Short mmCIF file of C-alpha atoms and ligand atoms in Angstrom, two decimals:
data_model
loop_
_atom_site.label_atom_id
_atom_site.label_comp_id
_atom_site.label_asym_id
_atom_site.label_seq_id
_atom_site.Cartn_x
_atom_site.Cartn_y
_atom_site.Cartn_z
CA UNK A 1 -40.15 28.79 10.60
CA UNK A 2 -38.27 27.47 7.13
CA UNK A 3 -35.20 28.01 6.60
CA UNK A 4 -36.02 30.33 3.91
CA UNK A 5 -38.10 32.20 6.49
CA UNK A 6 -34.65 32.18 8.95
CA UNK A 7 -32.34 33.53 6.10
CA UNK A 8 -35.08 35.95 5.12
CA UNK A 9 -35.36 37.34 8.50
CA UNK A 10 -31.23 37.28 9.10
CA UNK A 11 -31.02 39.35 5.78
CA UNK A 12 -33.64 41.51 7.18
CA UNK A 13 -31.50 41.87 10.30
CA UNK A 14 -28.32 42.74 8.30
CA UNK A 15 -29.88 45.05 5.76
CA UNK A 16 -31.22 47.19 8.85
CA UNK A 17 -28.05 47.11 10.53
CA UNK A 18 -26.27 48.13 7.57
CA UNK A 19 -28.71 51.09 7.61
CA UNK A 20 -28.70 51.61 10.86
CA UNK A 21 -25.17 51.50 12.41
CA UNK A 22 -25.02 51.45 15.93
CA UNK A 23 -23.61 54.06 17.61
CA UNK A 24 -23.80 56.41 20.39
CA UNK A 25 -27.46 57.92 19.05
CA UNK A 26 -28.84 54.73 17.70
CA UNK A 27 -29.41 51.67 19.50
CA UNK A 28 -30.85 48.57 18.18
CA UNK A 29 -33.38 47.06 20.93
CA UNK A 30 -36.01 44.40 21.74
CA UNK A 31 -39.44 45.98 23.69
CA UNK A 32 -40.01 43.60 26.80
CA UNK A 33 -42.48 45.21 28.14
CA UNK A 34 -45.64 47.99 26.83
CA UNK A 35 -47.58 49.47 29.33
CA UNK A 36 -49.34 52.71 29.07
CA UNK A 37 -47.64 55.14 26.20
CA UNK A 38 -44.42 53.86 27.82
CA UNK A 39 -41.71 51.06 26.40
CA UNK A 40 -39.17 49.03 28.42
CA UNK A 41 -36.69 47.96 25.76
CA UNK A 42 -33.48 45.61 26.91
CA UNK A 43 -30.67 46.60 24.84
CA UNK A 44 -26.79 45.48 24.97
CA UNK A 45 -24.31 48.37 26.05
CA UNK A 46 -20.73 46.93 26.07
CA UNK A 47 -22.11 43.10 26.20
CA UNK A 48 -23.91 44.38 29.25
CA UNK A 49 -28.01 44.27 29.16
CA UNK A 50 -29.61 47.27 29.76
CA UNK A 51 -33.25 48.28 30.23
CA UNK A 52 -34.67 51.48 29.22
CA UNK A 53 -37.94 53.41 29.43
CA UNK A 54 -39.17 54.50 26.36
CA UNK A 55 -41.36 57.03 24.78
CA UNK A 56 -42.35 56.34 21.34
CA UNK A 57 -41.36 59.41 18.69
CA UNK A 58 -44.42 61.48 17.42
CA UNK A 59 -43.64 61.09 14.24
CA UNK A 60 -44.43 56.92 14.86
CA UNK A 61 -47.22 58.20 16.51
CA UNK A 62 -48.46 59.83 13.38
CA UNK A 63 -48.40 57.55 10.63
CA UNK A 64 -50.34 55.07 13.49
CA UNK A 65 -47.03 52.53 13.94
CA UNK A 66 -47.93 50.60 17.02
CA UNK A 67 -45.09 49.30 19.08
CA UNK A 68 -45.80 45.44 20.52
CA UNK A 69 -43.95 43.49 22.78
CA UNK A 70 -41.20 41.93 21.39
CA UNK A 71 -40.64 43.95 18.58
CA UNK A 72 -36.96 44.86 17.54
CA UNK A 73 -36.65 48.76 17.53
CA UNK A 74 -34.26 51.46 17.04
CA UNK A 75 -33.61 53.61 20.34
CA UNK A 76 -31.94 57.19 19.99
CA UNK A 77 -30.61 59.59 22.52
CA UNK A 78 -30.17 57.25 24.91
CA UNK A 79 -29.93 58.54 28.64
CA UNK A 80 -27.48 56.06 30.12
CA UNK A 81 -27.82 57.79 33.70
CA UNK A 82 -31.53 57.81 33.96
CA UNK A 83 -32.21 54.90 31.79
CA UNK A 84 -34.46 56.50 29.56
CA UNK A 85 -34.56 57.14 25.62
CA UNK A 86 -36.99 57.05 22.54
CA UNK A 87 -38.09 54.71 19.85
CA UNK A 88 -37.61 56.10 16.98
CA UNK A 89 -38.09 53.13 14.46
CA UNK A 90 -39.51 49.88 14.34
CA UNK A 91 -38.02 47.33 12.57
CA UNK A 92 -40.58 45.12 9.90
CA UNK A 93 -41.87 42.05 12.10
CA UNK A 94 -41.77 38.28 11.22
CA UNK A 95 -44.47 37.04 13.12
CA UNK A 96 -47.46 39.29 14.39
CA UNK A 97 -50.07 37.66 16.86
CA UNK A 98 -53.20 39.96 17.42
CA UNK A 99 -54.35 38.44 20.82
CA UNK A 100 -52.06 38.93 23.02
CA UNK A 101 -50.29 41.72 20.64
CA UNK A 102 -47.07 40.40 20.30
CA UNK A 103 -44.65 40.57 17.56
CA UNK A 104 -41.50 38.20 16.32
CA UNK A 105 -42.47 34.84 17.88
CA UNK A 106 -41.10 32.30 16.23
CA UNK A 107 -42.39 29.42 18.11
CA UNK A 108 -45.46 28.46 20.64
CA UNK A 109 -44.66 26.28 23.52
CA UNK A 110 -47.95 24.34 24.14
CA UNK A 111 -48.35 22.19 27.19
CA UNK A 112 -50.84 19.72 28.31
CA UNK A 113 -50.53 16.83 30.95
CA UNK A 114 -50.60 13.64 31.16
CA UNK A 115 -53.19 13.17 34.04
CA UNK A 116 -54.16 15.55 36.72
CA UNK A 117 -55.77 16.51 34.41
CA UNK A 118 -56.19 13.39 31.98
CA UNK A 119 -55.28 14.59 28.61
CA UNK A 120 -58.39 15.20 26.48
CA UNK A 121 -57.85 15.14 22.82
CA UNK A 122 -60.17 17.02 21.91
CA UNK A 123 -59.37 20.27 24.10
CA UNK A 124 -55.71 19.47 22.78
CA UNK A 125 -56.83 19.47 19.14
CA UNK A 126 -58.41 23.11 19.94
CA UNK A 127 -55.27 24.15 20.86
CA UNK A 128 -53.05 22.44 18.28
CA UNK A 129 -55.71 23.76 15.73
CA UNK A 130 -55.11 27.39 16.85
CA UNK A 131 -51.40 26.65 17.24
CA UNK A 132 -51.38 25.62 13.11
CA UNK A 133 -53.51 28.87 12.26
CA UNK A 134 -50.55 30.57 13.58
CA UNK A 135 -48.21 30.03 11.38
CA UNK A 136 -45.52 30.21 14.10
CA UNK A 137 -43.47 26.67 14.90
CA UNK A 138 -45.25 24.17 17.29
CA UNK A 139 -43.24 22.97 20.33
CA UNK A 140 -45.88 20.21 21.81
CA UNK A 141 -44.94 19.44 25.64
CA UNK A 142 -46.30 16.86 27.84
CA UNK A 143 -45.97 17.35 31.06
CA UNK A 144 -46.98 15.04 34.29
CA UNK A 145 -45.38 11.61 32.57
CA UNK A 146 -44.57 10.93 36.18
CA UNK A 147 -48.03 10.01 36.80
CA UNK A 148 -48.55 7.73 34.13
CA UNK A 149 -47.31 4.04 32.92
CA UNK A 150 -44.19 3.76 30.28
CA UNK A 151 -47.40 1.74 28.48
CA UNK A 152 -49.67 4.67 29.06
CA UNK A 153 -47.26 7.51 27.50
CA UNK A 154 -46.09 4.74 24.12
CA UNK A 155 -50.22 4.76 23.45
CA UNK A 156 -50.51 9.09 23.81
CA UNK A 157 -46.58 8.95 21.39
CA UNK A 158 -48.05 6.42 19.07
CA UNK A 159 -51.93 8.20 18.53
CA UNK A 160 -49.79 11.60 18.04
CA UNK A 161 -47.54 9.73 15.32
CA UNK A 162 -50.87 9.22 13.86
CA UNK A 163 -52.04 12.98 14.21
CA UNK A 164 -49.04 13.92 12.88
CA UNK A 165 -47.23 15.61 15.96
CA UNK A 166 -44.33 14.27 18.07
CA UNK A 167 -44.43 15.00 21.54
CA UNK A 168 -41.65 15.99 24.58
CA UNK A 169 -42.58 13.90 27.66
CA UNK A 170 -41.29 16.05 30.64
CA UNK A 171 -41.69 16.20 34.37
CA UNK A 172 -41.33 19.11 35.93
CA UNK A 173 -41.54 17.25 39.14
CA UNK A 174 -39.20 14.25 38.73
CA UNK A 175 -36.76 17.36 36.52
CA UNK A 176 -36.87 15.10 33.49
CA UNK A 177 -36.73 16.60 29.82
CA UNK A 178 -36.33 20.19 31.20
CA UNK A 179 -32.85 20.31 30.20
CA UNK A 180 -33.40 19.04 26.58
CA UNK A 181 -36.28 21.70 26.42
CA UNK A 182 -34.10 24.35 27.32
CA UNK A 183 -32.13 23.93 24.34
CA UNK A 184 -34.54 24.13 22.06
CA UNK A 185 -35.94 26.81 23.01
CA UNK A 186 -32.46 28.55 23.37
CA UNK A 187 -31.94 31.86 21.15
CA UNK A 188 -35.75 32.33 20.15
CA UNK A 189 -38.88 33.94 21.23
CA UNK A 190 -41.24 31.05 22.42
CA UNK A 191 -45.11 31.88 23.71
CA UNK A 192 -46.44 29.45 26.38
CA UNK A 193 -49.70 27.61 25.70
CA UNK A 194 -52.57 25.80 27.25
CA UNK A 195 -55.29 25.10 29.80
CA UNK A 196 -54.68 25.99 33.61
CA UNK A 197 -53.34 23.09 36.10
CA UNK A 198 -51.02 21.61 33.50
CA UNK A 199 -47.73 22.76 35.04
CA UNK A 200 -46.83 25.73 32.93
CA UNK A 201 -45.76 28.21 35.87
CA UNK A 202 -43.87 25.54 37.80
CA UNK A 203 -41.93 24.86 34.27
CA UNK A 204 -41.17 28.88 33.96
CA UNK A 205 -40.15 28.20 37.42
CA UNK A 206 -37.33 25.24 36.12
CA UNK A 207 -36.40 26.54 33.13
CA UNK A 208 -35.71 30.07 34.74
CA UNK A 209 -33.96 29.94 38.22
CA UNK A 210 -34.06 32.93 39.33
CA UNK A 211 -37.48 34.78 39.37
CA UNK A 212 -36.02 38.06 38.74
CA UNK A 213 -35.77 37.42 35.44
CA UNK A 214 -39.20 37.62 34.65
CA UNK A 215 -39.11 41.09 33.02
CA UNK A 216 -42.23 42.02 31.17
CA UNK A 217 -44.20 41.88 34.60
CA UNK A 218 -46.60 44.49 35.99
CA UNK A 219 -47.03 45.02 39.86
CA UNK A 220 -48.91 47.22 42.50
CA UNK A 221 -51.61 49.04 41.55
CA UNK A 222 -50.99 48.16 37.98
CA UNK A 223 -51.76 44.12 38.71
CA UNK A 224 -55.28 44.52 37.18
CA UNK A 225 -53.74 44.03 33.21
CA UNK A 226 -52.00 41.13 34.50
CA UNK A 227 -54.98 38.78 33.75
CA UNK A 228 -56.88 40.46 31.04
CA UNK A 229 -55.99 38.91 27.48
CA UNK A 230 -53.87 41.47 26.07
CA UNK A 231 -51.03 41.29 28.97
CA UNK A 232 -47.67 39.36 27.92
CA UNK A 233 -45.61 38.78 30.66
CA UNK A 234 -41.98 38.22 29.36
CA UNK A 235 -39.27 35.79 31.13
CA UNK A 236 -35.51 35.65 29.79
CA UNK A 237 -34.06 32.19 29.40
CA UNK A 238 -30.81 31.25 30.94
CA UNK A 239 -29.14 30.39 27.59
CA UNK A 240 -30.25 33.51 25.67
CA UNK A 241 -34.15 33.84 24.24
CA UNK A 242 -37.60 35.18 25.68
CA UNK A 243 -40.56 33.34 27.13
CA UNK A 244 -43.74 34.84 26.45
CA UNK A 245 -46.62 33.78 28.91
CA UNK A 246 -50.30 35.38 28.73
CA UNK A 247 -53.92 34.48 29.63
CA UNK A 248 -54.33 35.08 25.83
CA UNK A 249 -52.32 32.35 25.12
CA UNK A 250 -54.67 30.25 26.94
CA UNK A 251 -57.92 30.50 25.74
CA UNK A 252 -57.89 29.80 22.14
CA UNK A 253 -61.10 30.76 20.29
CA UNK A 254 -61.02 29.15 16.43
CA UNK A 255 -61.64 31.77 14.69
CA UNK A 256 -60.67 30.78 11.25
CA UNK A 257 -62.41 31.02 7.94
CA UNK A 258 -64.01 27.21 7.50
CA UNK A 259 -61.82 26.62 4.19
CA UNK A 260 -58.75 26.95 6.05
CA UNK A 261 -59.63 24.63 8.70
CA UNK A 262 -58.21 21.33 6.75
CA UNK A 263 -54.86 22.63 6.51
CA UNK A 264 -54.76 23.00 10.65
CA UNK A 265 -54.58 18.91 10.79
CA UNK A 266 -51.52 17.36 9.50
CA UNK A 267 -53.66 14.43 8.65
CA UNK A 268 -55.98 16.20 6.12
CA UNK A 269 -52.94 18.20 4.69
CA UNK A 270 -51.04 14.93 4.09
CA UNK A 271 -54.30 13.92 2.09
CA UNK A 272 -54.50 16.66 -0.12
CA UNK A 273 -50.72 16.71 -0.78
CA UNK A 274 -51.49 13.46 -2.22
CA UNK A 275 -54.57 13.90 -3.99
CA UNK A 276 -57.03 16.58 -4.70
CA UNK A 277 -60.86 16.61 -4.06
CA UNK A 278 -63.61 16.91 -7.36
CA UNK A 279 -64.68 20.31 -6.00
CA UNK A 280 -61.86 23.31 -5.24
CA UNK A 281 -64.45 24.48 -2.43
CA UNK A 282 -64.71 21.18 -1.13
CA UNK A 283 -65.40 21.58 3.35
CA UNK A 284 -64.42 17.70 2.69
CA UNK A 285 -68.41 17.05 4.49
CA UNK A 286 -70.13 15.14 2.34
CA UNK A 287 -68.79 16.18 -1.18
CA UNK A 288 -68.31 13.11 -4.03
CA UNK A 289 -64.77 12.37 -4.71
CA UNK A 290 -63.46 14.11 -1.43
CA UNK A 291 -59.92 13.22 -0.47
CA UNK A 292 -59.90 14.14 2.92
CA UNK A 293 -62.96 12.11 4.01
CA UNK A 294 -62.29 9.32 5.77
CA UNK A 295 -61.52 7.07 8.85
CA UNK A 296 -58.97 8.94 10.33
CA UNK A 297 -59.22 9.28 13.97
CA UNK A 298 -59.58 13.22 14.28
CA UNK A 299 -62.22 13.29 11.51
CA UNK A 300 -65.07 13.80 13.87
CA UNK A 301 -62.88 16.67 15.44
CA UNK A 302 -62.71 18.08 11.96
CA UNK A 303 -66.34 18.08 11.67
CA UNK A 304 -66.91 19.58 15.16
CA UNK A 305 -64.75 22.42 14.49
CA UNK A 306 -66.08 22.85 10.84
CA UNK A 307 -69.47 23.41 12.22
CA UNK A 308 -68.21 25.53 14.58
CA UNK A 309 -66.16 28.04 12.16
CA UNK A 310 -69.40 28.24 9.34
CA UNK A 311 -71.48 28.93 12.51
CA UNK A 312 -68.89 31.72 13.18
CA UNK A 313 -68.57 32.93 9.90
CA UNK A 314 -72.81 33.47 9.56
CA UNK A 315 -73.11 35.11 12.84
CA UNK A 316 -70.47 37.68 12.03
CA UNK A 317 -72.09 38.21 8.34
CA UNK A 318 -75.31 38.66 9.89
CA UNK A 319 -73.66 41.83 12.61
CA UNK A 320 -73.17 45.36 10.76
CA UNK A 321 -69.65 46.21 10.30
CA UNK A 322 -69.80 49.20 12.40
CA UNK A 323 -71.74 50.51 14.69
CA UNK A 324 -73.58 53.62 12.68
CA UNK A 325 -71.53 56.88 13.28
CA UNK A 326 -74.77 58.94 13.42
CA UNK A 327 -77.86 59.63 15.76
CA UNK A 328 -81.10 59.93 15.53
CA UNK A 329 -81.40 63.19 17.70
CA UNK A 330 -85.19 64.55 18.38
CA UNK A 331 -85.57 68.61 19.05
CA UNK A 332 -87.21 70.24 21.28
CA UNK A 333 -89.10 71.48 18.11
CA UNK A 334 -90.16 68.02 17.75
CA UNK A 335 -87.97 67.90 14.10
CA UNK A 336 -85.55 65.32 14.31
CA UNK A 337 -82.26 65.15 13.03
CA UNK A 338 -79.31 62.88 12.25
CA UNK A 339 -76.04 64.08 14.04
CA UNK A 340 -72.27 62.41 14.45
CA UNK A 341 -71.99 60.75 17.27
CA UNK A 342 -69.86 62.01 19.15
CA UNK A 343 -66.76 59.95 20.24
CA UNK A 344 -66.84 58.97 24.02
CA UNK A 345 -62.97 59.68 23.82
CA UNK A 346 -63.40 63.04 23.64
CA UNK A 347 -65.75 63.62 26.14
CA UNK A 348 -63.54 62.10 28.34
CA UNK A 349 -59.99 63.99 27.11
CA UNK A 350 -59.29 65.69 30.18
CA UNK A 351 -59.88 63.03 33.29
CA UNK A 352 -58.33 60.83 30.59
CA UNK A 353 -55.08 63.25 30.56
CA UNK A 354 -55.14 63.33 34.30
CA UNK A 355 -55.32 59.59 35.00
CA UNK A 356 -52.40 58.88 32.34
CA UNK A 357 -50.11 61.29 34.26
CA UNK A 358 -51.02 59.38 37.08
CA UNK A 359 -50.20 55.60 35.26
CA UNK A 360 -46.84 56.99 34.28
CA UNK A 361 -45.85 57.97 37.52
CA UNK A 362 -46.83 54.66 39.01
CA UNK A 363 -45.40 52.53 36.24
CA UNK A 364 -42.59 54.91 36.15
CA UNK A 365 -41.63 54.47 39.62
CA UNK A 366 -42.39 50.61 39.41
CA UNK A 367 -40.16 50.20 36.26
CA UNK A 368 -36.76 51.63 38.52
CA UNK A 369 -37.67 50.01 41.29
CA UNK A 370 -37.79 46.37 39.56
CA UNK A 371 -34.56 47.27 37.65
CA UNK A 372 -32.83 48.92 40.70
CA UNK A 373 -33.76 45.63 42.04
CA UNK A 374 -32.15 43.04 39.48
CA UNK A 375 -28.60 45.19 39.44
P1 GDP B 401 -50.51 26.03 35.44
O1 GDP B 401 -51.90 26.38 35.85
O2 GDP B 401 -50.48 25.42 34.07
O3 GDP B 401 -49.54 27.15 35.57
O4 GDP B 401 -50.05 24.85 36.43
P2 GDP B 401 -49.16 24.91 37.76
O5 GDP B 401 -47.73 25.14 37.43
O6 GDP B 401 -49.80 25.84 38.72
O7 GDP B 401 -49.29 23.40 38.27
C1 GDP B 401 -50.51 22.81 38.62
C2 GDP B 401 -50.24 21.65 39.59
O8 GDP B 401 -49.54 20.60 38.94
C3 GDP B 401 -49.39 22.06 40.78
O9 GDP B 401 -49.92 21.46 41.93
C4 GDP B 401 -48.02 21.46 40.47
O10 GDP B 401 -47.28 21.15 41.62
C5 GDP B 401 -48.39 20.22 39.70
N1 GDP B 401 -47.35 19.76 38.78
C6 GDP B 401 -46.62 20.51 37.92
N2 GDP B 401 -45.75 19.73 37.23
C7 GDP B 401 -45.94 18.47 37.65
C8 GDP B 401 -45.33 17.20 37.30
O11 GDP B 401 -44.44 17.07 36.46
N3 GDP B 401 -45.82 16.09 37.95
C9 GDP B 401 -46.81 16.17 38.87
N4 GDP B 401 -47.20 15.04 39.45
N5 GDP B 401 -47.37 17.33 39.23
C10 GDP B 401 -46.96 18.47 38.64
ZN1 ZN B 402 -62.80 17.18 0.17
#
């Protein structure tokens, strides 16, 4: 994030707490956790941090405001005693990622090893695509170094000079670089990237050292979410800030329009800060006068991906927006007749009702449990 960005967003804050003063009704709040209609928001009481179950206001409800993790919101009526209350506002977000839904990010974590397994660049220039398409600040982490000659890790720092990224060598192993890590990620909220086997849980596991702290999680009956896409699970950092980690996180699909992709590699952006291509719409392919073109090592990764988005971008032009909100419906009579379809939702209203009740109770009871347990 710019600066600009940081004393955009710290105006922001002020402006809303100038609005909003705190005070026994109104409680400014971050959401840790969403699950069902229901909203576990940590909130300071007397320098002390509190978590509370939340309901969400109807009137949010009605104008369709969605509540994410890590959005800041405004509690009122807080119930002290039972640990309860209701969201009342939202407050605007900086950052908003889609999959998993998670709101004021301000930086992505990503780690890849060394070895174990061998670093490939072009699964980690996936990742660092996506990670640019964010918009969100890049934190690039290499984990494993213990495995690997001082000679080995100079050639990875020196080719990702050349990309444009510097790296932090760590070991989670050996404990080296966690410390320094720590501090920068200190204060902010930080989403964990990147393949499986690299070492991401066992470096939750350093930077964090007591597992209690992991406070977005979901257990029991409710342990199904935990690996579908759209589940965050949140961990607080010793030194103040939040640690998003998801499966979401993990598998990064390039979705972006193909004449965005040139400004995901540092290298092609550097090119066209210094010069600018004959054609506006150049996709930098085969083009006269292109700027971008060239022997630069990622090129071919450029390329790749290119393909990749057009072939995207044609498939989803070819699909119908929406499915068609009418059926063909034959008679008895043998007329036929075009009638709405009718929403599965509805048919399904009352189990629907039934199993929610159900979902709140268990998450209910889960929720005091795990904080009866940290206090
Ligand atoms: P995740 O799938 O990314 O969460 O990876 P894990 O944390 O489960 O780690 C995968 C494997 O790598 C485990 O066997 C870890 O013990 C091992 N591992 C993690 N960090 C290091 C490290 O710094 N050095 C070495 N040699 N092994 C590590
Ligand atoms: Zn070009």
């Amino acid at each position: 994030m710019s600066s600009q960005d940081l004393a955009d967003q710290e105006r922001l804050n002020s402006d809303w707490q100038s609005h909003y003063k705190e005070n026994d009704y109104q409680i400014l709040g971050t959401v840790v956790a969403v699950q069902a209609n229901f909203y576990q928001v940590k909130l300071q009481k007397n320098s002390e941090t509190e978590y509370l179950l939340c309901t969400r206001r109807t009137r949010l409800k009605k104008i369709g405001q969605k509540v994410m993790v890590g959005d800041r919101v405004i509690v009122e009526e807080p119930d002290w005693q039972d640990a309860r209350g209701a969201i009342a506002q939202v407050l605007p977000r900086t950052t908003e990622l889609q999959r998993p839904p998670m709101a004021n990010a301000e930086s992505i974590l990503l780690v890849f090893a060394l070895e174990e397994p061998t670093l490939d660049p072009w699964q980690l220039s996936r990742f660092l695509v996506k990670a640019e398409s964010t918009a969100l600040k890049l934190c690039l982490c290499l984990n494993k170094c213990d495995l690997v000659s001082s000679a080995q890790q100079q050639k990875w720092q020196q080719r990702l000079q050349q990309w444009g990224y510097q790296a932090s060598y760590i070991s989670v192993k050996r404990q080296l670089g966690i410390s320094n890590l720590l501090e920068r990620l200190k204060g902010n909220i930080t989403v964990v990237a990147g393949p499986s086997g690299v070492g991401k849980s066992s470096l939750i596991d350093a930077l964090i050292p007591s597992i209690n702290l992991r406070i977005g999680r979901v257990s029991g009956k409710l342990q199904r979410g935990r690996h579908t896409t759209r589940h965050v699970e949140l961990f607080e950092l010793p030194n103040g800030g939040l640690l998003a980690d998801s499966p979401g996180f993990n598998q990064p699909d390039l979705d972006c329009v193909p004449a965005d992709l040139a400004q995901y590699f540092p290298e092609a952006r550097a090119r066209l800060q210094t010069g600018t291509c004959q054609f506006s719409n150049c996709l930098h392919r085969d083009e006269p006068n292109c700027v971008v073109r060239g022997d630069w090592e990622r090129y071919e990764y450029y390329l790749d991906f290119l393909d990749k988005a057009i072939a995207r971008q044609e498939t989803l032009q070819q699909q119908p927006d929406q499915e068609p909100s009418v059926k063909l419906k034959v008679k008895r009579s043998g007329k036929s007749q075009y009638e709405p379809k009718l929403q599965t939702k509805k048919y399904r209203r009352t189990s629907r009702k039934s199993k929610h009740q159900n979902l709140q109770n268990i998450y209910e009871q889960q929720l005091r449990e795990e904080i009866e347990d940290k206090f």
